Coordinates of N, CA, C and O in Angstrom, one line a residue:
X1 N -91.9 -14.4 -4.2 CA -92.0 -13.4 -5.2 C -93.3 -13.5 -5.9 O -93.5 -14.6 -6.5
X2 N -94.3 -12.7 -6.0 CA -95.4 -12.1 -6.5 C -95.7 -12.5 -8.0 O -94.8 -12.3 -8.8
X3 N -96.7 -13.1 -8.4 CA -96.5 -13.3 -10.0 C -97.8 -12.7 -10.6 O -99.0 -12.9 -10.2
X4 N -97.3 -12.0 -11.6 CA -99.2 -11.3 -12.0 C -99.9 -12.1 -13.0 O -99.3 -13.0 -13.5
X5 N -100.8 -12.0 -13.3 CA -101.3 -12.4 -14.4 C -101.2 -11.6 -15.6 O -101.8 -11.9 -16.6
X6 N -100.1 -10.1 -15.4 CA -99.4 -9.5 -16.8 C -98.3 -10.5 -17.1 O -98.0 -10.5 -18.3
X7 N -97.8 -11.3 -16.2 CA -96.3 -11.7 -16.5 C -96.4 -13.4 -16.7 O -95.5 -14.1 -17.1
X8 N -97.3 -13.7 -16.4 CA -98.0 -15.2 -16.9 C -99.5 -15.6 -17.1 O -100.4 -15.6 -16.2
X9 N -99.7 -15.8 -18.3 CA -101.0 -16.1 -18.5 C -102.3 -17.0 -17.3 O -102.1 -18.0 -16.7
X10 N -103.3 -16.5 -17.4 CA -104.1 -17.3 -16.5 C -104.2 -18.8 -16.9 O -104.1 -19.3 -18.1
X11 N -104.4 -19.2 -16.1 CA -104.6 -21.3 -16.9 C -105.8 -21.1 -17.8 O -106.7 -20.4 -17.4
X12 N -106.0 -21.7 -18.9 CA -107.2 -22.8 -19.2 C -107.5 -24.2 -18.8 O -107.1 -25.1 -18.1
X13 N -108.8 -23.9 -19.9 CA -109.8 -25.5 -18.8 C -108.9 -26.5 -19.0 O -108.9 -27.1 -17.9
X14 N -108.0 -26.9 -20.0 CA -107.5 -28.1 -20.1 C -106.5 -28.4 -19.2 O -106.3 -29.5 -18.9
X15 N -105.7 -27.5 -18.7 CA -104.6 -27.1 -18.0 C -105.5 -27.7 -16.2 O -105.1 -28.5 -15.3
X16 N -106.5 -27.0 -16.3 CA -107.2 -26.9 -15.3 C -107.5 -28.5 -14.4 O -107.3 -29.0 -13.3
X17 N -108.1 -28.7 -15.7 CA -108.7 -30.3 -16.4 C -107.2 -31.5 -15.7 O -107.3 -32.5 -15.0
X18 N -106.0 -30.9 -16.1 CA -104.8 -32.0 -16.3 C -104.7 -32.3 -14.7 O -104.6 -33.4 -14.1
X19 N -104.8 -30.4 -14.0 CA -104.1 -30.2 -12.6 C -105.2 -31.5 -11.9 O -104.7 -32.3 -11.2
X20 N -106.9 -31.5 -12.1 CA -108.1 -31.9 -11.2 C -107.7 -33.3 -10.9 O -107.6 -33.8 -9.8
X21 N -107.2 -33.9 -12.6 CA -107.3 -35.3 -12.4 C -106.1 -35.8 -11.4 O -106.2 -36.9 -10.7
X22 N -105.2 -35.0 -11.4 CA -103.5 -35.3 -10.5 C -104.2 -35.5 -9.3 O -104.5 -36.5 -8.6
X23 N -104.5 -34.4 -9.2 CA -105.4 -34.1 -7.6 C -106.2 -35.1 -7.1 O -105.7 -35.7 -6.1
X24 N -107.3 -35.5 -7.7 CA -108.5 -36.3 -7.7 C -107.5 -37.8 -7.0 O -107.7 -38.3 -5.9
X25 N -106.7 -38.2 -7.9 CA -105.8 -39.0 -7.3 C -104.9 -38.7 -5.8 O -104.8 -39.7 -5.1
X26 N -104.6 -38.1 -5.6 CA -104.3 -37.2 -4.5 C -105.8 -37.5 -3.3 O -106.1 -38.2 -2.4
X27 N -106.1 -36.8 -3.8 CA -107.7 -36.9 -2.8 C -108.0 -38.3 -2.5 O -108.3 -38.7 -1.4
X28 N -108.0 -39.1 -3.7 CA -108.4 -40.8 -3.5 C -107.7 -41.2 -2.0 O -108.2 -41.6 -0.9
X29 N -106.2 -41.1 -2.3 CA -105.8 -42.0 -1.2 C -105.5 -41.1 -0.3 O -104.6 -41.5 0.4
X30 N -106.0 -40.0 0.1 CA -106.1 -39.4 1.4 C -107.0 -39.6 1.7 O -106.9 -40.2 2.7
X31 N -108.8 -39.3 1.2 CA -109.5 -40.2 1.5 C -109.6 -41.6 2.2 O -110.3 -41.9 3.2
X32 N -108.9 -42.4 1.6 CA -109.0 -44.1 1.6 C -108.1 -44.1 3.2 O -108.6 -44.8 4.1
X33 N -106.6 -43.2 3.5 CA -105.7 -43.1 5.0 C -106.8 -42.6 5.4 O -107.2 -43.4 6.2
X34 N -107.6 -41.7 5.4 CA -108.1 -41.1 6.9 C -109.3 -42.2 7.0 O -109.7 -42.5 8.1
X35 N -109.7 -42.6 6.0 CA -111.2 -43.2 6.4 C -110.4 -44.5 6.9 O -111.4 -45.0 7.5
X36 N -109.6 -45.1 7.0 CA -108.8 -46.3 7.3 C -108.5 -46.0 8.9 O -108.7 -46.8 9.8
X37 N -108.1 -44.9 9.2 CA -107.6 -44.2 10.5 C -109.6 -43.9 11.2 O -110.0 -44.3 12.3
X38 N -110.3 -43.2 10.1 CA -111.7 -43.2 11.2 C -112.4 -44.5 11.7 O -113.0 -44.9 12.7
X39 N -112.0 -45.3 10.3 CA -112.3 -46.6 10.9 C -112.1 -47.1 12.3 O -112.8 -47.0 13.3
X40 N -110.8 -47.5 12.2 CA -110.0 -47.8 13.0 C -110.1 -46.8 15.0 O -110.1 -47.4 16.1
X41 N -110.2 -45.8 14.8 CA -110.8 -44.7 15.7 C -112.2 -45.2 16.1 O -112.3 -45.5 17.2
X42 N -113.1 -45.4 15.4 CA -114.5 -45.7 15.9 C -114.4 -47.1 16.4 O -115.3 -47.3 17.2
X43 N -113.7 -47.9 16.2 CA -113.8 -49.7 16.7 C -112.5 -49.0 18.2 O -112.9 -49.2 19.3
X44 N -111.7 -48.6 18.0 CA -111.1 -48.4 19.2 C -112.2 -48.2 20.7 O -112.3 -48.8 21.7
X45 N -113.1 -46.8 20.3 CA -113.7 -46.0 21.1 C -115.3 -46.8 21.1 O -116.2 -46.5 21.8
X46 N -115.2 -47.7 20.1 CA -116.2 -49.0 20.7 C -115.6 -49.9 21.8 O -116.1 -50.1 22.9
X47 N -114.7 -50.3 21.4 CA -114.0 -51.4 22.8 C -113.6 -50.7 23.6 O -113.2 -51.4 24.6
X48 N -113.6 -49.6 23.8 CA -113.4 -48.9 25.1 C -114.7 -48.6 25.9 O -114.9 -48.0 27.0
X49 N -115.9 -49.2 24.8 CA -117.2 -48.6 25.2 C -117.4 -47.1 25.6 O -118.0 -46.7 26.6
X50 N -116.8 -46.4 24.5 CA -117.4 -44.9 24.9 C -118.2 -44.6 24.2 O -118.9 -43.6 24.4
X51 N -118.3 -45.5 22.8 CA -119.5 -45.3 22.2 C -120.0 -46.9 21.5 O -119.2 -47.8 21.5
X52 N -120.9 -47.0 21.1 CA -121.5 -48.0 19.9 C -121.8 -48.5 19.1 O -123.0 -48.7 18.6
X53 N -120.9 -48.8 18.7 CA -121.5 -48.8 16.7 C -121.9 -50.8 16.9 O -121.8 -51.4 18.0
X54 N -122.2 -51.4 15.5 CA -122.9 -52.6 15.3 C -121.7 -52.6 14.2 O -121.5 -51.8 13.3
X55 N -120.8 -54.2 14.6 CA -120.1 -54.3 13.4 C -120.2 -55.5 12.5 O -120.8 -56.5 12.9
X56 N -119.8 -55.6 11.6 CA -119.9 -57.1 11.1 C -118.5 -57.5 10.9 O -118.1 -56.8 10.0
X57 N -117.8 -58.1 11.3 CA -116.2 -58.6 11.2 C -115.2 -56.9 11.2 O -115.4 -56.1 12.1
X58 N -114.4 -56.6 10.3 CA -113.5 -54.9 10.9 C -115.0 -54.1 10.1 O -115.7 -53.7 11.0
X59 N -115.5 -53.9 9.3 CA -116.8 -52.9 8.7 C -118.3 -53.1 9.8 O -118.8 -54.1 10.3
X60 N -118.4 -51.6 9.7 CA -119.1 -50.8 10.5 C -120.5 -51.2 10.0 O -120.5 -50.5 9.0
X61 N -121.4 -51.7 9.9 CA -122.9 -51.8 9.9 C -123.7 -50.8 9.9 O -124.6 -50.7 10.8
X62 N -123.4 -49.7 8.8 CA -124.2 -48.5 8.9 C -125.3 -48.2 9.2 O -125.7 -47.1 9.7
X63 N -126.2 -49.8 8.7 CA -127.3 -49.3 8.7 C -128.0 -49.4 9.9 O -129.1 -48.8 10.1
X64 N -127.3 -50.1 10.9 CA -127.7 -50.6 12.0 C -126.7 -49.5 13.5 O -126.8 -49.7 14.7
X65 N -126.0 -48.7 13.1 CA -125.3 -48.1 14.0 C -126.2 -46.4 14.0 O -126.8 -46.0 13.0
X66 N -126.0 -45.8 15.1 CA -126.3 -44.4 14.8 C -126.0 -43.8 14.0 O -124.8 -44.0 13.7
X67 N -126.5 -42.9 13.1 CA -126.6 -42.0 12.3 C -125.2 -41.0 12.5 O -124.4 -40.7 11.6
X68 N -125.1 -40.6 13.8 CA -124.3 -39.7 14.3 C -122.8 -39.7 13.8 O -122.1 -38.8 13.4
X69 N -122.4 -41.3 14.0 CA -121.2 -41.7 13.8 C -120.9 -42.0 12.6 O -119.7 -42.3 12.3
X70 N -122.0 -42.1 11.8 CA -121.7 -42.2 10.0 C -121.2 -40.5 9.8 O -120.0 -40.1 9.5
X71 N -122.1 -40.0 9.8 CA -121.8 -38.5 10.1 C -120.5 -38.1 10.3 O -119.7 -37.8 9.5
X72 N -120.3 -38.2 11.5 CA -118.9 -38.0 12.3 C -117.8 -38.3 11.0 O -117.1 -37.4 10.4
X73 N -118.0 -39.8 10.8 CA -117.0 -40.5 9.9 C -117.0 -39.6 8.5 O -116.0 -39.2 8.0
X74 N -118.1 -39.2 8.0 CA -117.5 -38.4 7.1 C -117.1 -37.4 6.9 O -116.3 -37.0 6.0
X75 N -117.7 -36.8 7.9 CA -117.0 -35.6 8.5 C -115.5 -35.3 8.4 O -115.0 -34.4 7.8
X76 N -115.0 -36.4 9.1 CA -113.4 -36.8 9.4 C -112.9 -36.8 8.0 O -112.0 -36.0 7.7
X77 N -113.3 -37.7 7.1 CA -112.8 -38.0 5.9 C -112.6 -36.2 4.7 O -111.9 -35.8 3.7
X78 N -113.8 -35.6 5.6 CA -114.0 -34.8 4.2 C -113.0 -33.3 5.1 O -112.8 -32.2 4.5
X79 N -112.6 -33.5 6.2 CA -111.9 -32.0 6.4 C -109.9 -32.8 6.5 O -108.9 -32.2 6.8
X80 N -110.0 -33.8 6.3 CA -108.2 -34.0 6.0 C -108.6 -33.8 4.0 O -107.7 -33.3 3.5
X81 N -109.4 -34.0 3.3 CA -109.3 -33.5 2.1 C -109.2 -32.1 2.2 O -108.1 -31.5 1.8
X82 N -110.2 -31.3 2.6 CA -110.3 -30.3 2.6 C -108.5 -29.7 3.2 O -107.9 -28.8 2.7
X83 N -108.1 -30.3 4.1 CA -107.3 -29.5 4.6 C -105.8 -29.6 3.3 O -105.2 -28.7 2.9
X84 N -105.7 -30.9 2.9 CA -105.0 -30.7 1.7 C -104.8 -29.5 1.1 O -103.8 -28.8 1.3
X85 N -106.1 -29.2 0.4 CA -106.4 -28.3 -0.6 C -105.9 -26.7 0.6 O -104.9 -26.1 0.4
X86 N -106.9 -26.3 1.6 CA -106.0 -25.2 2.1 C -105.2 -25.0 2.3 O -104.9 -23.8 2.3
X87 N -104.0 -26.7 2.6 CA -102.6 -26.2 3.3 C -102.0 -25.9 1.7 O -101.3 -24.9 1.4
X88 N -102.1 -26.5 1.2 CA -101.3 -26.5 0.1 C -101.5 -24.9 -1.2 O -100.7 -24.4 -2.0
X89 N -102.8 -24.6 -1.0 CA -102.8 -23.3 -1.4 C -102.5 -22.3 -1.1 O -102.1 -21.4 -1.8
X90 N -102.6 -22.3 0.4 CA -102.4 -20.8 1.6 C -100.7 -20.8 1.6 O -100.0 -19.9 1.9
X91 N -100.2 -22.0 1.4 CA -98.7 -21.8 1.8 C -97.7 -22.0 0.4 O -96.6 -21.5 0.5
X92 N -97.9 -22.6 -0.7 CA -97.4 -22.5 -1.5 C -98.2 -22.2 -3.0 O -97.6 -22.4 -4.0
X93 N -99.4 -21.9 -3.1 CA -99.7 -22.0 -4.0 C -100.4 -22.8 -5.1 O -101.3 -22.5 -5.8
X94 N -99.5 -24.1 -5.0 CA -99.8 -25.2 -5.0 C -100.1 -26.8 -4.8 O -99.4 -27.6 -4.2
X95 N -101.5 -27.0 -5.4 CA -101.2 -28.6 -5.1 C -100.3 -29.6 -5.9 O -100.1 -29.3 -7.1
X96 N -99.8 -30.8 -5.4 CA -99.3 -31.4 -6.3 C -99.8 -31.5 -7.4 O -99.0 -30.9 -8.1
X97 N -100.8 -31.9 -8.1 CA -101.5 -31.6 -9.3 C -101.3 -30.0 -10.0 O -101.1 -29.8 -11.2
X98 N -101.3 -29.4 -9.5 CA -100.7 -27.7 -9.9 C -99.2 -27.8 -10.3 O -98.7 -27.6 -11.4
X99 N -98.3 -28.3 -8.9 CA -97.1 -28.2 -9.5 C -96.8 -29.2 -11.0 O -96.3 -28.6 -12.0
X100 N -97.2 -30.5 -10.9 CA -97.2 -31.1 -12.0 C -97.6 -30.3 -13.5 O -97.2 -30.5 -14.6
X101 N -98.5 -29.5 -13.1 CA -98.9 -28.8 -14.8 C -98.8 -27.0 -14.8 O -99.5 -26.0 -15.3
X102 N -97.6 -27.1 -13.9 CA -97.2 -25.8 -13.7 C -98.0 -24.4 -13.1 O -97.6 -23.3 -13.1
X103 N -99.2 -24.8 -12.8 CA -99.9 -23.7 -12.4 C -100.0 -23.3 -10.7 O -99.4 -23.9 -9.9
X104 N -100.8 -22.3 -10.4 CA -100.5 -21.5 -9.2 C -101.6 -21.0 -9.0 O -102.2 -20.5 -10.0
X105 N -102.3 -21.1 -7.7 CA -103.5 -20.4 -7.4 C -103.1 -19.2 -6.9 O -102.2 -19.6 -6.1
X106 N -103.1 -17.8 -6.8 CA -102.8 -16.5 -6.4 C -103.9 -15.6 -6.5 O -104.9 -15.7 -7.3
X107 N -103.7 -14.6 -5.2 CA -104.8 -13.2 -5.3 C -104.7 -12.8 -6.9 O -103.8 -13.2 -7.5
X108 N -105.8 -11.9 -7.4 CA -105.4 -11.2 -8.4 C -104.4 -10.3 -8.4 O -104.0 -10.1 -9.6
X109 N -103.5 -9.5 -7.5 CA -102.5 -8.4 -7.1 C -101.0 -9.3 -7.3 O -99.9 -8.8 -7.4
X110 N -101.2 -11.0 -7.2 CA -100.4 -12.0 -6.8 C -99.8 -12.8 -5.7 O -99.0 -13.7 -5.6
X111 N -100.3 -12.1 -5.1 CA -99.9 -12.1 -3.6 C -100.4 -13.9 -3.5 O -101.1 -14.4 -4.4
X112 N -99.9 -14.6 -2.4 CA -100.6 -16.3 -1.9 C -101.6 -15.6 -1.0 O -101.7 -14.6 -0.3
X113 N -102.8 -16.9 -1.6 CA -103.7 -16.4 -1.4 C -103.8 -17.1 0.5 O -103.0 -17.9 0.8
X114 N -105.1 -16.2 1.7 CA -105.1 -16.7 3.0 C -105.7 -17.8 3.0 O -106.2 -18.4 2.0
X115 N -105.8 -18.3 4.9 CA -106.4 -19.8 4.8 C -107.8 -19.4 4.4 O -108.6 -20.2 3.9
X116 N -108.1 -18.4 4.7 CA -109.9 -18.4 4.6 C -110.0 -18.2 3.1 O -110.8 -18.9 2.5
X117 N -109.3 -17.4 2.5 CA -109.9 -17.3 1.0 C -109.6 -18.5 0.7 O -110.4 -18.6 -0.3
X118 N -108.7 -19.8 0.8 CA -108.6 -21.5 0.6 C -110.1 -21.9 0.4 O -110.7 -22.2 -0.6
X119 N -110.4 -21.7 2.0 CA -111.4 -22.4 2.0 C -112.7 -21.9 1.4 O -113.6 -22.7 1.2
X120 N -112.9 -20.3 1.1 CA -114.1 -20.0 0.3 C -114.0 -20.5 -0.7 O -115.0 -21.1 -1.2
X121 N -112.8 -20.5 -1.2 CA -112.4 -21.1 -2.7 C -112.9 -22.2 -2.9 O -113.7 -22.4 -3.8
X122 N -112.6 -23.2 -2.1 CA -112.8 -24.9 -2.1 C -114.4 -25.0 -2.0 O -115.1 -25.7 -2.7
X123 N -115.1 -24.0 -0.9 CA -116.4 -24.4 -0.8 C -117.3 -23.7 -2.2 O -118.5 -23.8 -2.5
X124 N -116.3 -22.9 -3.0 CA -117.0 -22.6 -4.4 C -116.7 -23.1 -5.4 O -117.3 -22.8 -6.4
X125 N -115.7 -24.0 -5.6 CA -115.6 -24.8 -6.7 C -116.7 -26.1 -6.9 O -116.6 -26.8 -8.0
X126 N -117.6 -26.3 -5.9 CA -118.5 -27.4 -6.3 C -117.7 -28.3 -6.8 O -117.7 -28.3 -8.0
X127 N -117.2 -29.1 -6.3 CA -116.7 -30.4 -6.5 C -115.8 -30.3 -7.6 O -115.7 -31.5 -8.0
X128 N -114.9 -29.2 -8.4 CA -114.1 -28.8 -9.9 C -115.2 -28.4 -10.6 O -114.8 -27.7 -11.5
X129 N -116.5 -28.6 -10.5 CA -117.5 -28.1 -11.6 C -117.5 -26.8 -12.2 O -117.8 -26.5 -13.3
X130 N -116.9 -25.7 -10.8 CA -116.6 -24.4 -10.7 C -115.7 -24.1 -11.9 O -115.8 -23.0 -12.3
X131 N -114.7 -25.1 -12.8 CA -113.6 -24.4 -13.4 C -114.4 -24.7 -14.8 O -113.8 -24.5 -15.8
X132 N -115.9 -25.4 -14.7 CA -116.6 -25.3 -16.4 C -116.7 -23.6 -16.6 O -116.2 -23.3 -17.7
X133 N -116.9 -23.0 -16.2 CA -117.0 -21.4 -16.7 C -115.8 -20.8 -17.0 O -115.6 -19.6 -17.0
X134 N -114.7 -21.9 -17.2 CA -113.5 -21.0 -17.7 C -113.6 -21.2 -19.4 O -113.2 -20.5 -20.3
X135 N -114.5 -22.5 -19.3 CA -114.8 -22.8 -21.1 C -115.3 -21.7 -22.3 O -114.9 -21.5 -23.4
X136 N -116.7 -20.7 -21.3 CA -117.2 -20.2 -22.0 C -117.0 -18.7 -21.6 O -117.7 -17.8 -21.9
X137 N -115.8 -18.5 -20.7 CA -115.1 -16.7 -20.4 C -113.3 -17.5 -20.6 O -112.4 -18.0 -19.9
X138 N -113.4 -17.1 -22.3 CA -111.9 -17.3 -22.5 C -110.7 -16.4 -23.1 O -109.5 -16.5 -23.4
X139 N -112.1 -15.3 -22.7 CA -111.0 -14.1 -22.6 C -110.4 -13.8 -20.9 O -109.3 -13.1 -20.8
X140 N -110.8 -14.1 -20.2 CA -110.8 -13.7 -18.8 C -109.8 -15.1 -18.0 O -108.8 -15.0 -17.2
X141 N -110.3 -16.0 -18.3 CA -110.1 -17.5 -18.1 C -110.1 -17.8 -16.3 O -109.3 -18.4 -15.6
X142 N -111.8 -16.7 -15.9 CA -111.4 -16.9 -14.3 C -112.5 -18.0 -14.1 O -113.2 -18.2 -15.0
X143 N -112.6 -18.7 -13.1 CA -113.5 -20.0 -13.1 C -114.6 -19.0 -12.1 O -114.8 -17.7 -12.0
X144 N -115.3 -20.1 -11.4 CA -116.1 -19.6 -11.0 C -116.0 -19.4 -9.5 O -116.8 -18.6 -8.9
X145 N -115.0 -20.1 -8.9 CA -114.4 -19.9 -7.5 C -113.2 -18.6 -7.5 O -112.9 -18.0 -6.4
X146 N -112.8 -18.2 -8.7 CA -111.8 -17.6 -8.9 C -113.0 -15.9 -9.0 O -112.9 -14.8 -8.5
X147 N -113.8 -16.4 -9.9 CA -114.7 -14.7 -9.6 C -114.8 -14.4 -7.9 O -114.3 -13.4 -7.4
X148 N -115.5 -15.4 -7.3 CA -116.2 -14.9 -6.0 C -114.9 -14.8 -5.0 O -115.0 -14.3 -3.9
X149 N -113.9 -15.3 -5.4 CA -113.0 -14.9 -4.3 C -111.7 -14.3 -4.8 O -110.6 -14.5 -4.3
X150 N -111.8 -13.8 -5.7 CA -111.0 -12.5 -6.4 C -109.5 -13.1 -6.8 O -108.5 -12.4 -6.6
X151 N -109.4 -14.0 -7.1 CA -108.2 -15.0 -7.4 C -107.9 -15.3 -8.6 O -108.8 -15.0 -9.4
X152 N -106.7 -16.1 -9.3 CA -107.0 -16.5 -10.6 C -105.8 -17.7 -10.3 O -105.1 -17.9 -9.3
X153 N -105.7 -18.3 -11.4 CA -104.8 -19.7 -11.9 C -104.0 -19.6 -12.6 O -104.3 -19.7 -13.8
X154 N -102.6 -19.2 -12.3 CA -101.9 -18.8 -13.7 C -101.1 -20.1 -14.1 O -101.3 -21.2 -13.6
X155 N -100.2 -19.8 -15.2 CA -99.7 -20.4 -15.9 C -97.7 -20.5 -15.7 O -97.0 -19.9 -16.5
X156 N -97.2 -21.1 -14.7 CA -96.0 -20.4 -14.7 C -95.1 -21.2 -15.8 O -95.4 -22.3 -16.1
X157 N -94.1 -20.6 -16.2 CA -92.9 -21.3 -17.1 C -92.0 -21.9 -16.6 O -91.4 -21.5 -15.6
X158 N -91.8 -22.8 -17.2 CA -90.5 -23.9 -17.0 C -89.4 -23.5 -16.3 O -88.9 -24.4 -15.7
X159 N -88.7 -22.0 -16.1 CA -88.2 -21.5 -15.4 C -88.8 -20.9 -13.6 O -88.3 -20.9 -12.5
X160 N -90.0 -20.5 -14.2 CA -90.3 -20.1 -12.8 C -91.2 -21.5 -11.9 O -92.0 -21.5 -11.1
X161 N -90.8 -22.1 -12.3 CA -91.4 -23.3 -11.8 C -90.3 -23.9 -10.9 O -90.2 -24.1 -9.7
X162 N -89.5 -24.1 -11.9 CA -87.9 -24.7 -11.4 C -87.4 -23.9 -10.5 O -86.5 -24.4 -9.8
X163 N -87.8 -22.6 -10.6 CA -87.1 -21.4 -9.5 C -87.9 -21.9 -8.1 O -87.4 -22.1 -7.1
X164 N -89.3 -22.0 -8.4 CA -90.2 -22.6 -6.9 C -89.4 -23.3 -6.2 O -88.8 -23.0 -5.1
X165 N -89.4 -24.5 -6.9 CA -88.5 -26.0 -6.3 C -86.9 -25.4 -5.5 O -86.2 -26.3 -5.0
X166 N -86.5 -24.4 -5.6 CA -85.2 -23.9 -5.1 C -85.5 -23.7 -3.7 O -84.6 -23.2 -3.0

C-alpha cells in the first residue's frame, strides 16, 4: 500500500541522523563478514596458486602484494554494503535503521522505489553527507539524494509501521 507524503510527513535531519547511525552499525559488521570472507577467498585462491598475494601470518601484506587484489578486496567489501542498502530499499522500503525510527524511503507518487533508483540514490548520498541539505530546506525536507532521484523519506506512525511488520 502506497504512502504519500500528504498522509505522512517527510523525515527530518534528526530522524535522518537516528536512522544513519542504526545503519552505520549495520554496515560495520557487514563490512567486517565480507572482508573476513574476502580475506579468506584470497589465501584460498593463493594456495591453490591461481593467484599471489605476500602474507604475513592470516593478514595480507598490502604493501607488498599487487595493487589489483587490494582493489578486488575492496571492491568485494563495498558492493555486499552497497547491496544491503539496494535490497532493502527496492523491496521494502526499509533498512533496519529506517524500520527502527519509523521511516520509509519511497518515489514521490509513493510507490517503492526500483533497484536502479537504490542505487542512484546510494551513489548520491555521498557517504549520508547528502541528508545535510535537509537542515537548511525545512520546508521541503528532501535531502540531496532525494532531489536527484525524485524520492523522499517519510515518516510513518506507530500504526502503519506495525501494519508493515504484518
Amino acid at each position: 500500500m502506497p504512502h504519500s507524503s500528504e498522509t505522512f510527513p517527510r523525515a527530518g535531519f534528526r530522524r535522518r541522523l537516528g536512522s544513519y547511525v542504526y545503519d552505520a552499525l549495520m554496515v560495520l559488521a557487514i563490512f567486517m563478514v565480507a572482508g573476513y570472507l574476502g580475506i579468506g577467498i584470497l589465501i584460498y585462491l593463493d594456495h591453490l596458486n591461481v593467484i599471489a598475494i605476500v602474507r604475513a601470518e592470516f593478514e595480507i601484506d598490502w604493501h607488498q602484494t599487487d595493487t589489483i587484489y587490494y582493489y578486488a578486496y575492496h571492491a568485494w567489501n563495498l558492493a555486499w554494503v552497497s547491496f544491503f542498502f539496494i535490497f532493502f530499499w527496492s523491496k521494502k522500503g526499509q533498512t533496519i535503521g529506517m524500520r527502527a525510527w519509523r521511516l520509509k524511503v519511497q518515489n514521490q507518487d509513493g510507490s517503492l522505489i526500483s533497484k536502479t533508483t537504490a542505487i542512484k540514490r546510494l551513489l548520491f548520498t555521498l557517504l549520508g553527507l547528502g541528508n545535510l541539505t535537509v537542515i537548511v530546506d525545512r520546508k521541503n525536507k528532501l535531502s540531496l539524494q532525494d532531489r536527484l532521484t525524485k524520492t523522499e523519506v517519510i515518516v510513518l506512525t506507530l500504526d502503519a509501521s506495525r501494519a508493515r511488520l504484518k
